[in-house]
Short mmCIF file of C-alpha atoms and ligand atoms in Angstrom, two decimals:
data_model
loop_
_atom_site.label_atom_id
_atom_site.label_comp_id
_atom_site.label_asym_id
_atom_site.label_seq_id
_atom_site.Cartn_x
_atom_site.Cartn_y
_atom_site.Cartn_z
CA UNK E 24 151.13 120.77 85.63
CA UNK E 25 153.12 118.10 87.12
CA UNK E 26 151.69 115.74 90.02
CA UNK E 27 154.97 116.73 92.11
CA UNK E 28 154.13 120.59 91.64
CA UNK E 29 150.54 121.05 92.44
CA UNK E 30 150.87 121.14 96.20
CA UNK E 31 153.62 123.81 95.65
CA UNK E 32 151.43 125.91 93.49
CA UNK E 33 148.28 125.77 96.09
CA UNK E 34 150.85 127.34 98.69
CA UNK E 35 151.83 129.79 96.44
CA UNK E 36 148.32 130.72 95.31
CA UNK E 37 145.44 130.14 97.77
CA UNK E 38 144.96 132.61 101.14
CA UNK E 39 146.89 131.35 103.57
CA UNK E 40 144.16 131.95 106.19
CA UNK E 41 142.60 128.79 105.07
CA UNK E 42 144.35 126.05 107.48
CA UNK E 43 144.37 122.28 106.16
CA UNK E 44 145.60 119.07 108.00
CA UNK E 45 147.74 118.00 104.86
CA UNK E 46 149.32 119.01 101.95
CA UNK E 47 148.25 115.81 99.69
CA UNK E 48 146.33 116.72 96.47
CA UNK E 49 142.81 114.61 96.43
CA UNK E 50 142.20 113.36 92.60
CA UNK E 51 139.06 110.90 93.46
CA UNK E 52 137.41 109.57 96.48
CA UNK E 53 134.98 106.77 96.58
CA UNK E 54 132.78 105.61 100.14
CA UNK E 55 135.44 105.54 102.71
CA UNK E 56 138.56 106.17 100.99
CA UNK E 57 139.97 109.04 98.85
CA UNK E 58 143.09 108.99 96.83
CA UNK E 59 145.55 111.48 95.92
CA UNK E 60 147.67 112.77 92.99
CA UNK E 61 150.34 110.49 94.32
CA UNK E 62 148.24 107.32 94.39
CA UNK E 63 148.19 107.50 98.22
CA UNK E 64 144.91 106.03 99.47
CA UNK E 65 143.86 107.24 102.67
CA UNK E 66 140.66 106.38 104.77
CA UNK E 67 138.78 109.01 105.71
CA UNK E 68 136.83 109.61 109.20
CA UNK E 69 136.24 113.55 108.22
CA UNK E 70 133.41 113.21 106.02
CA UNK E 71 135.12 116.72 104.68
CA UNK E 72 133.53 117.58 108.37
CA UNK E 73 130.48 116.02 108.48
CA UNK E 74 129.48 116.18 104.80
CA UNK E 75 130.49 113.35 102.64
CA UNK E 76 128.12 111.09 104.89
CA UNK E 77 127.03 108.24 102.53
CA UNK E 78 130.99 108.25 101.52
CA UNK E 79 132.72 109.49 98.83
CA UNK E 80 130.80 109.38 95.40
CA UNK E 81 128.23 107.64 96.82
CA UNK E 82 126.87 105.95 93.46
CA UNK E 83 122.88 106.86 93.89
CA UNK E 84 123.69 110.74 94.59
CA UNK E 85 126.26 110.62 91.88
CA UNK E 86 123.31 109.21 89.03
CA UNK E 87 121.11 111.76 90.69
CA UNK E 88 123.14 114.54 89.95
CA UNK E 89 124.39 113.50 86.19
CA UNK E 90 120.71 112.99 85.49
CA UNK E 91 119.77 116.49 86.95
CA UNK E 92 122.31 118.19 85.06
CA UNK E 93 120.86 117.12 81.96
CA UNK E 94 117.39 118.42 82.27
CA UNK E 95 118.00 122.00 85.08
CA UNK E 96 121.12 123.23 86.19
CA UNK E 97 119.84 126.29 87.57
CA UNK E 98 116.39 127.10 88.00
CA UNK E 99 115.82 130.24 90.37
CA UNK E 100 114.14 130.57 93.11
CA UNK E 101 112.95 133.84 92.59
CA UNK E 102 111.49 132.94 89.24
CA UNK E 103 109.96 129.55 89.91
CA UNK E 104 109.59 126.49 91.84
CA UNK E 105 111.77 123.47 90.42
CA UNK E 106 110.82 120.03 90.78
CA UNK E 107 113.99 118.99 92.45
CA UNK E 108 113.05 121.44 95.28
CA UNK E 109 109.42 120.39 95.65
CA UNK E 110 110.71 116.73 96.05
CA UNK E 111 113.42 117.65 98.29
CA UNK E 112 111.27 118.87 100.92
CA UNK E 113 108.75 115.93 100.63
CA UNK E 114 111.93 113.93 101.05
CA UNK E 115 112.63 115.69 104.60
CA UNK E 116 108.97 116.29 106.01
CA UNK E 117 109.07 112.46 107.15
CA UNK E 118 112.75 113.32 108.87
CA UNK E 119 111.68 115.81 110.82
CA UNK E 120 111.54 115.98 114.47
CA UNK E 121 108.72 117.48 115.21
CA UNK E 122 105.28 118.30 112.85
CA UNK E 123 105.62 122.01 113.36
CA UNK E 124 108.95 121.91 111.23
CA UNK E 125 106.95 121.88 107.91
CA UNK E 126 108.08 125.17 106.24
CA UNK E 127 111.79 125.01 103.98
CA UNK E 128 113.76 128.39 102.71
CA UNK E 129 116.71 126.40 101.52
CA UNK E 130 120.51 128.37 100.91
CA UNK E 131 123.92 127.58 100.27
CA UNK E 132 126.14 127.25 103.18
CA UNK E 133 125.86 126.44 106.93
CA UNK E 134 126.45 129.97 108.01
CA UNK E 135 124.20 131.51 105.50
CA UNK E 136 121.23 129.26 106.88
CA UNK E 137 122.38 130.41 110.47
CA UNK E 138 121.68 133.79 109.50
CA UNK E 139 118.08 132.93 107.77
CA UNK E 140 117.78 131.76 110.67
CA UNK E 141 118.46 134.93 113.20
CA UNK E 142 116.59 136.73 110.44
CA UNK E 143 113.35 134.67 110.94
CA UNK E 144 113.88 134.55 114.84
CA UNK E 145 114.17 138.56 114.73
CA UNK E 146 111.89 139.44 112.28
CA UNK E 147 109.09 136.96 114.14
CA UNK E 148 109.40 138.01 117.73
CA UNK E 149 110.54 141.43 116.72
CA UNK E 150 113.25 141.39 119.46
CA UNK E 151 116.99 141.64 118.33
CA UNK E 152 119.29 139.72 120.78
CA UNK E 153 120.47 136.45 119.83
CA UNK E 154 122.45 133.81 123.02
CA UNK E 155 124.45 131.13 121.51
CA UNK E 156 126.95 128.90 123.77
CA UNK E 157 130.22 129.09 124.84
CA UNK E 158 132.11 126.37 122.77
CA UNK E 159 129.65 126.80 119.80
CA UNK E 160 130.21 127.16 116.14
CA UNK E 161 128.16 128.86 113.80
CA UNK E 162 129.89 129.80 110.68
CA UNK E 163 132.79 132.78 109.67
CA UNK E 164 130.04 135.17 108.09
CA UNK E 165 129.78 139.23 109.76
CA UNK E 166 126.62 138.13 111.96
CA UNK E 167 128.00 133.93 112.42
CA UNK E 168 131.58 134.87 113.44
CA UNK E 169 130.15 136.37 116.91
CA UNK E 170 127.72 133.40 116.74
CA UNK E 171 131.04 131.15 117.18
CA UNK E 172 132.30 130.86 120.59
CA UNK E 173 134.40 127.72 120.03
CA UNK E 174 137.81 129.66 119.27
CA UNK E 175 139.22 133.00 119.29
CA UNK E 176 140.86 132.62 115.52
CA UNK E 177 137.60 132.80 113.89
CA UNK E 178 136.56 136.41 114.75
CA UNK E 179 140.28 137.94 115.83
CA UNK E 180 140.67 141.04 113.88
CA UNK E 181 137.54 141.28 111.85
CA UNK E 182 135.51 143.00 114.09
CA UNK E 183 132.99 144.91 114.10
CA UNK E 184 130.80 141.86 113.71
CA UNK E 185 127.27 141.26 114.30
CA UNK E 186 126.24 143.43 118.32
CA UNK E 187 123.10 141.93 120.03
CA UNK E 188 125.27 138.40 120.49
CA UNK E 189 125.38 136.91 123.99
CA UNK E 190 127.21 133.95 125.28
CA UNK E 191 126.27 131.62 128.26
CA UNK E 192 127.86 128.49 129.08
CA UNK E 193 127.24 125.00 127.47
CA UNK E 194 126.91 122.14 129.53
CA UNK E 195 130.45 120.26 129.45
CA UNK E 196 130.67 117.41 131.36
CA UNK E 197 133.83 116.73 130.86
CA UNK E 198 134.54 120.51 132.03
CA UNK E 199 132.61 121.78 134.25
CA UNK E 200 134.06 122.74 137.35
CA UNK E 201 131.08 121.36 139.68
CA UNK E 202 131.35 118.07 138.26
CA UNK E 203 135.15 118.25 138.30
CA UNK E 204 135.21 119.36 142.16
CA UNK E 205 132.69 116.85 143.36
CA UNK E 206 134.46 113.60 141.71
CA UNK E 207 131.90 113.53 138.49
CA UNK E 208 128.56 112.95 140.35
CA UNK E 209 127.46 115.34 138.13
CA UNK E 210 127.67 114.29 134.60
CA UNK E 211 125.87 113.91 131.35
CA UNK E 212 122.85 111.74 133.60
CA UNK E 213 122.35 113.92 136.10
CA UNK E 214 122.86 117.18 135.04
CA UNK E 215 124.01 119.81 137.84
CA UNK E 216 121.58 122.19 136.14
CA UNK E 217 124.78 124.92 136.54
CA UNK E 218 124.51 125.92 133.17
CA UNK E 219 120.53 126.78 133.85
CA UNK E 220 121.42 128.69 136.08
CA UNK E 221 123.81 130.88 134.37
CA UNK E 222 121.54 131.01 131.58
CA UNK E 223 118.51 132.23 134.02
CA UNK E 224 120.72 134.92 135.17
CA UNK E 225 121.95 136.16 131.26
CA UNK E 226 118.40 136.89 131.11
CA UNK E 227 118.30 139.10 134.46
CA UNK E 228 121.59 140.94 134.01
CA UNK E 229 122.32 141.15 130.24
CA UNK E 230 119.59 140.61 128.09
CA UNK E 231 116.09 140.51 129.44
CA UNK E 232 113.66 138.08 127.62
CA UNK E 233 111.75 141.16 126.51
CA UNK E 234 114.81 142.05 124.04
CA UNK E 235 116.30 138.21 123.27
CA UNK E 236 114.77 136.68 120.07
CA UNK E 237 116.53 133.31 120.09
CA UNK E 238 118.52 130.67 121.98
CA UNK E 239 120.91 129.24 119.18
CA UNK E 240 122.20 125.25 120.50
CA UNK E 241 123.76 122.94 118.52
CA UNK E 242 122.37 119.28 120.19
CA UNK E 243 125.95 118.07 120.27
CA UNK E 244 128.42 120.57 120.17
CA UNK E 245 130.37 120.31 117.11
CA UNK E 246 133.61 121.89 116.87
CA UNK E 247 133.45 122.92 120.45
CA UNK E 248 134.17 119.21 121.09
CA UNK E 249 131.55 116.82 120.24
CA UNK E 250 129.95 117.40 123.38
CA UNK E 251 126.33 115.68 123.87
CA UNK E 252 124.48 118.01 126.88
CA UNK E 253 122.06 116.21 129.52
CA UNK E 254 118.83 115.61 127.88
CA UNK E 255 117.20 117.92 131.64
CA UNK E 256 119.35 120.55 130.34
CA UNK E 257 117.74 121.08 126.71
CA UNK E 258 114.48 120.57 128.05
CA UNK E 259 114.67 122.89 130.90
CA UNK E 260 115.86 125.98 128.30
CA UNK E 261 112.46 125.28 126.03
CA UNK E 262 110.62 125.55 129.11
CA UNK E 263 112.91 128.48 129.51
CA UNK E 264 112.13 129.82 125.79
CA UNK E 265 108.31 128.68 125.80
CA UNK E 266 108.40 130.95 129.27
CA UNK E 267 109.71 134.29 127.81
CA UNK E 268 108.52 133.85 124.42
CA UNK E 269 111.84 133.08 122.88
CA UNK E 270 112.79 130.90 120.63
CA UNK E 271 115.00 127.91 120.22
CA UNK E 272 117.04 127.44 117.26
CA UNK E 273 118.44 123.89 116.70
CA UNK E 274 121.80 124.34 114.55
CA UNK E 275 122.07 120.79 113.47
CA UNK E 276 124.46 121.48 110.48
CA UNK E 277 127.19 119.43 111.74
CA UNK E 278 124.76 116.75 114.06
CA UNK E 279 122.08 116.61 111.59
CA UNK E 280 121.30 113.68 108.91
CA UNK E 281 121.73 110.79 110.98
CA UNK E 282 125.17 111.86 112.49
CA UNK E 283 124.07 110.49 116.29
CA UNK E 284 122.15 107.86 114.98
CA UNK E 285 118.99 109.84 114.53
CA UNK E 286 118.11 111.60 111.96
CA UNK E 287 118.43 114.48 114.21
CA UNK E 288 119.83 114.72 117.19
CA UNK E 289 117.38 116.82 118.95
CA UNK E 290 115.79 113.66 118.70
CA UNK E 291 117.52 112.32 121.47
CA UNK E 292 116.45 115.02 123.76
CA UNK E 293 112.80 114.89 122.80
CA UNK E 294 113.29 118.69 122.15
CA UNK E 295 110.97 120.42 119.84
CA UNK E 296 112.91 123.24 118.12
CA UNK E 297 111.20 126.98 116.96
CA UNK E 298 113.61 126.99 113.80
CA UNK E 299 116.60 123.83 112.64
CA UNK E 300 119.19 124.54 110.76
CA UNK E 301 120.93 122.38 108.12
CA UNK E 302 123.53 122.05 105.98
CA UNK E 303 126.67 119.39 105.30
CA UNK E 304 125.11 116.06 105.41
CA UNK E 305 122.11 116.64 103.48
CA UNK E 306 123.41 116.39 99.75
CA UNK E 307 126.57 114.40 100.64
CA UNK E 308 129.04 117.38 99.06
CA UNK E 309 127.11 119.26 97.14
CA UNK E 310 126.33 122.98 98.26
CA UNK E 311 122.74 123.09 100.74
CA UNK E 312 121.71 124.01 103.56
CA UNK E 313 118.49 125.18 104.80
CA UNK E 314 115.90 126.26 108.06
CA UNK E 315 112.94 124.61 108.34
CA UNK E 316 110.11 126.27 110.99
CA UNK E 317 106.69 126.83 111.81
CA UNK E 318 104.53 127.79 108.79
CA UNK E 319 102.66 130.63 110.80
CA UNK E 320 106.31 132.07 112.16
CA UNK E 321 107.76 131.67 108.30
CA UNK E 322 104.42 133.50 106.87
CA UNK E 323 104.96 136.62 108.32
CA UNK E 324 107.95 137.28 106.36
CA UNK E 325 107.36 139.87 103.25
CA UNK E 326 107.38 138.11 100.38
CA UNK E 327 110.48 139.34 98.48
CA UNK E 328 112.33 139.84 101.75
CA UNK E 329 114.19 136.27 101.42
CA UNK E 330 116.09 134.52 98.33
CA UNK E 331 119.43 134.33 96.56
CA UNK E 332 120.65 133.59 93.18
CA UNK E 333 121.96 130.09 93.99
CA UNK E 334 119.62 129.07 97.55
CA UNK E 335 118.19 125.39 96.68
CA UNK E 336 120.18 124.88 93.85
CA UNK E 337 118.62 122.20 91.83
CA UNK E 338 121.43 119.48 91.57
CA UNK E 339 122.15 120.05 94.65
CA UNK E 340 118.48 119.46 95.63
CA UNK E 341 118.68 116.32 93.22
CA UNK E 342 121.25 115.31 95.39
CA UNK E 343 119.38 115.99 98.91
CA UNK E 344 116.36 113.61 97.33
CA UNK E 345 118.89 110.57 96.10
CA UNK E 346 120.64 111.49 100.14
CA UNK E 347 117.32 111.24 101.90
CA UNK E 348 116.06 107.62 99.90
CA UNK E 349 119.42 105.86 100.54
CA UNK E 350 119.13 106.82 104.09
CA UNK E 351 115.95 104.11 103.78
CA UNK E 352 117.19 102.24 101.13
CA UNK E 353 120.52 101.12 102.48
CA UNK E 354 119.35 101.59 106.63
CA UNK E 355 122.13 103.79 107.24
CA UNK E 356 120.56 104.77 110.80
CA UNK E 357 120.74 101.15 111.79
CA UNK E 358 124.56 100.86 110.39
CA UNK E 359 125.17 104.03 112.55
CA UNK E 360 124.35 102.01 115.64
CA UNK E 361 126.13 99.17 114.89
CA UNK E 362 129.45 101.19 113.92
CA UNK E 363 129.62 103.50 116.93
CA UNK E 364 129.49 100.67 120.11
CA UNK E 365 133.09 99.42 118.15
CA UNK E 366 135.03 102.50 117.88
CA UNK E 367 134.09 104.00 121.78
CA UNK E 368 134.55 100.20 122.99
CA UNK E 369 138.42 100.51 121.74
CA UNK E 370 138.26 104.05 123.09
CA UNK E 371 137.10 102.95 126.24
CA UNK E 372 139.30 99.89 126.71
CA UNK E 373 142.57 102.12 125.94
CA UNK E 374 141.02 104.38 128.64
CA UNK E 375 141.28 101.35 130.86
CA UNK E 376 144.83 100.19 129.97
CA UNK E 377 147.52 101.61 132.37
CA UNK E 378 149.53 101.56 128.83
CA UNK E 379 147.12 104.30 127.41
CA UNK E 380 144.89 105.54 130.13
CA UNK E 381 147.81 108.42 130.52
CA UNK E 382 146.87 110.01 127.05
CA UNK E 383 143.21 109.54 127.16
CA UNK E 384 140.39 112.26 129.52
CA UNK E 385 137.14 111.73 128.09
CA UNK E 386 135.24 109.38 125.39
CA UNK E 387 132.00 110.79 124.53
CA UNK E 388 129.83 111.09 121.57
CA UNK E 389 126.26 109.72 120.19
CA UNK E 390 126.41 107.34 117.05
CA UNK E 391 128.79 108.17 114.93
CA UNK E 392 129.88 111.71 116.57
CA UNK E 393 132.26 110.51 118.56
CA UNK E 394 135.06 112.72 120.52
CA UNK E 395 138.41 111.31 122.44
CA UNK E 396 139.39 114.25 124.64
CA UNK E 397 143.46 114.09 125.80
CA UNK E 398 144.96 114.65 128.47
CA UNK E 399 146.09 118.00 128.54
CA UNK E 400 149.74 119.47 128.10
CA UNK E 401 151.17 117.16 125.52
CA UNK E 402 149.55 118.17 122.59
CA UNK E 403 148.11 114.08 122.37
CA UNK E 404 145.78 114.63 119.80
CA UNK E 405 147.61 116.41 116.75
CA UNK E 406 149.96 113.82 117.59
CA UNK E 407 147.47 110.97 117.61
CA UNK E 408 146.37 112.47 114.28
CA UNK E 409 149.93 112.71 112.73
CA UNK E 410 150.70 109.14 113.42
CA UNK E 411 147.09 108.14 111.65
CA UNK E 412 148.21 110.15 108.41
CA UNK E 413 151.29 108.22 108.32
CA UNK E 414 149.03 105.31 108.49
CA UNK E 415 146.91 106.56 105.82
CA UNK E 416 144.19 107.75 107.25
CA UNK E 417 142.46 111.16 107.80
CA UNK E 418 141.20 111.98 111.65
CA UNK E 419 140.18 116.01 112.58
CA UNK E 420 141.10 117.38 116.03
CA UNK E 421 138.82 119.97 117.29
CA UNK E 422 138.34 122.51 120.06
CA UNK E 423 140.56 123.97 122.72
CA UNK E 424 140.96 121.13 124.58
CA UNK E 425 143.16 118.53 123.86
CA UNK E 426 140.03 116.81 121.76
CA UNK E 427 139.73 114.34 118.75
CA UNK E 428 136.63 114.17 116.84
CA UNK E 429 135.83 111.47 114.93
CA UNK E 430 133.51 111.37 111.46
CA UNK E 431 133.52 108.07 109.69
CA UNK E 432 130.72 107.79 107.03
CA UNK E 433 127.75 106.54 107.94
CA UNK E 434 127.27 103.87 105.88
CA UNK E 435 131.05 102.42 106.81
CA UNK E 436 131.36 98.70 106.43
CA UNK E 437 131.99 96.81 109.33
CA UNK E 438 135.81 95.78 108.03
CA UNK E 439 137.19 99.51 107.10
CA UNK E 440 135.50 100.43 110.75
CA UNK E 441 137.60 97.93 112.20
CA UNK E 442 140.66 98.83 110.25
CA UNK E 443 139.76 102.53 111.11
CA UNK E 444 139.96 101.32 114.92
CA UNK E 445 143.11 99.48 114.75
CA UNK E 446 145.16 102.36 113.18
CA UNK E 447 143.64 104.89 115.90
CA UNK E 448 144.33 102.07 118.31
CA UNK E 449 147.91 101.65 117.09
CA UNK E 450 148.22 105.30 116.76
CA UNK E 451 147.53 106.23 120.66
CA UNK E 452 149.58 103.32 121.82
CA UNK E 453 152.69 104.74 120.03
CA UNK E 454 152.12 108.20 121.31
CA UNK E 455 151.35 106.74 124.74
CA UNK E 456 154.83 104.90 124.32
CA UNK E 457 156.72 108.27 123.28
CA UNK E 458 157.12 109.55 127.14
CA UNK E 459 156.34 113.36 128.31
CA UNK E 460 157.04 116.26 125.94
CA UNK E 461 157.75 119.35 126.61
CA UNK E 462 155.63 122.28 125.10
C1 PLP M 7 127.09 123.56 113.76
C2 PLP M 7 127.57 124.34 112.58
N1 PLP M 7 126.89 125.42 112.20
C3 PLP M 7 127.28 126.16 111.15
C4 PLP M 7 128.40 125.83 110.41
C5 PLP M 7 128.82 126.69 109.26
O1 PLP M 7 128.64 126.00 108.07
P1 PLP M 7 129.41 126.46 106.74
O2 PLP M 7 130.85 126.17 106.94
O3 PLP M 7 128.79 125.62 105.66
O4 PLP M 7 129.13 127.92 106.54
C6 PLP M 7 129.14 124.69 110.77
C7 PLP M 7 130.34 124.32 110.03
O5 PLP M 7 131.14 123.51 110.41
C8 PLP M 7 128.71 123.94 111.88
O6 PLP M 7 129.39 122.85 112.27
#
């Protein structure tokens, strides 16, 4: 088919109910760059959301896999182990927060591991209800769609979905109304321990501890907004869960594999989690995900009553291993902090800049998770992003606010970070230069 048709044809054939920021048909992609059918080469701060990591084709997971595929594809998990697997989770048992976490069922996708996950959680504490947080995603599965709490689109017209799901809010600096009315003295240091309190009373009026299995956070939320919560906060809800015999399920699919700058982001809370979730980041593209708990909670599960044809697939395990020794090899964590300081201290300085400061709320964010939250009413960000695609480069807007999220790889070099910074930076001015809209 010719270059100029494919785009045409994907209209024309794929569900429309999959959205996309552009129209451009990818041919290859290689660390922080990807190039299309049209020889358009765009930088990339999506990571695909959060997945591509180490970059594009990173060349360590790419040998990984090619060598995989010549000795098992496909090696069940319900027949046998695989060596890939076994490897894979000696890889992670040094990444993990906490020495509990030392017990792997590994799946596909980040919403199937989200549901492992309320399986575990119910089948352990034999209680059904489930609280996740307003803002959150979870994944567009039956039981993750009323998990999600970030948007309305994602469950509108599908129901019924999952019941037992209850929603409390998350706390959002940037919007919460008793740090709003009392001029930010409340903020992401000192916590107004609102969102506590809402949380103590879910458990009085709603769903009493003796019926709620799990508290599902993600550390930062993701597509709510890229919103880091005060460290008091996460700690007060373990005390919370370790009170009522409930546990807390980290979903660190989107924050997880050295997105902050940790290797897990509950890591910056000093939060030990019941159950994590992963996905995305840990075989740079290639389809994983996975819960990792306490072996005495994961042994009371029949055996037989978990698997899947394609759960820990083993390139995509081979991947996972060749993910996990390039986070060492090439110290991707220390890169991370490097990177981040330079793209917030732009963000910060246009927030500064009577030029800019019109278009710009909030900067926020944790290594290279990083959020610029508009000014409401002028739709600032999809414009922001527009102008970057005419620049060549790939940025993701997220949430119902007016909210940027930002997902360079990990490994970026220092010069396609600054180039990165100086097309956002040219980007906003521009915008900030068009005058009001009206919407
Ligand atoms: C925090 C979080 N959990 C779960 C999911 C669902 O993952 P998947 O799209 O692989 O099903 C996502 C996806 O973006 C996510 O960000």
């Amino acid at each position: 088919m010719a270059h100029s048709k494919l785009a045409e044809f994907g209209v024309k054939h794929i569900a429309k109910g999959i959205g996309r920021l552009t129209n451009e048909v990818l041919e290859s992609g290689a660390g922080s760059y990807v190039t299309t059918t049209s020889g358009r080469r765009m930088l990339d701060f999506t990571c695909g959301i959060g997945v591509t990591n180490l970059g594009h084709c990173h060349p360590a997971v790419t040998k990984a896999v090619q060598h995989q595929a010549t000795q098992l594809v496909h090696g069940q998990v319900n027949i046998a182990f695989h060596k890939p697997y076994l490897q894979l989770i000696e890889s992670l048992l040094p990444m993990m927060p906490h020495k509990s976490l030392d017990t792997f069922f590994f799946w596909n996708s980040g919403s199937e591991a989200v549901e492992a996950a309320v399986k575990l959680a119910r089948h352990a504490t034999k209680k059904q209800n489930i609280i996740v947080m307003q803002g959150s995603y979870h994944g567009r599965t039956f039981a993750t769609m009323n998990m999600t709490r970030s948007k309305t689109i994602y469950g509108e017209g599908f129901a019924p979905l999952m019941p037992g799901v209850f929603s409390v809010d998350f706390p959002y600096c940037a919007q919460c109304s008793i740090a709003k009315h009392s001029d930010f003295k409340y903020n992401y240091d000192n916590c107004c321990m609102d969102p506590v309190s809402k949380l103590e009373l879910l458990l009085k009026r709603e769903t009493s501890p003796s019926d709620t299995a799990a508290i599902f956070i993600e550390p930062v939320l993701g597509e709510g907004g890229y919103v880091p919560p005060p460290k008091a906060y996460l700690q007060k809800v373990r005390e919370i869960c370790d009170k009522n015999n409930i546990l807390l399920v980290l979903d660190e699919v989107q924050s997880g594999f050295g997105r902050t700058g940790k290797y897990f982001a509950t890591e910056h809370f000093d939060v030990r989690p019941d159950i994590l979730v992963m996905a995305k980041g840990i075989a740079n593209g290639f389809p994983l995900s996975g819960i990792v708990s306490r072996k005495e909670l994961m042994d009371m599960q029949k055996t037989g009553s978990m698997g899947g044809t394609y759960g820990g697939n083993a390139i995509s395990c081979a991947a996972g291993v060749a993910v996990a020794k390039a986070f060492q090899d090439e110290k991707v964590l220390e890169n991370v902090n490097a990177r981040g300081p330079e793209l917030t201290g732009m963000l910060k300085e246009c927030a500064k800049d009577p030029k800019t400061s019109k278009v710009i709320y909030d900067v926020r964010g944790l290594g290279l998770m990083l959020a610029l939250e508009c000014q409401p009413g002028q739709n600032y960000a999809a414009r922001i992003q527009a102008k970057c695609l005419e620049k060549d480069m790939l940025i993701l807007t997220t949430s119902i606010y007016d909210t940027i999220r930002f997902i360079p790889p990990l490994n970026i070099s220092k010069e396609d970070m600054a180039k990165g910074i100086q097309i956002i930076k040219e980007a906003i001015d521009e915008v900030a230069g068009e005058g009001q809209r009206v919407y």
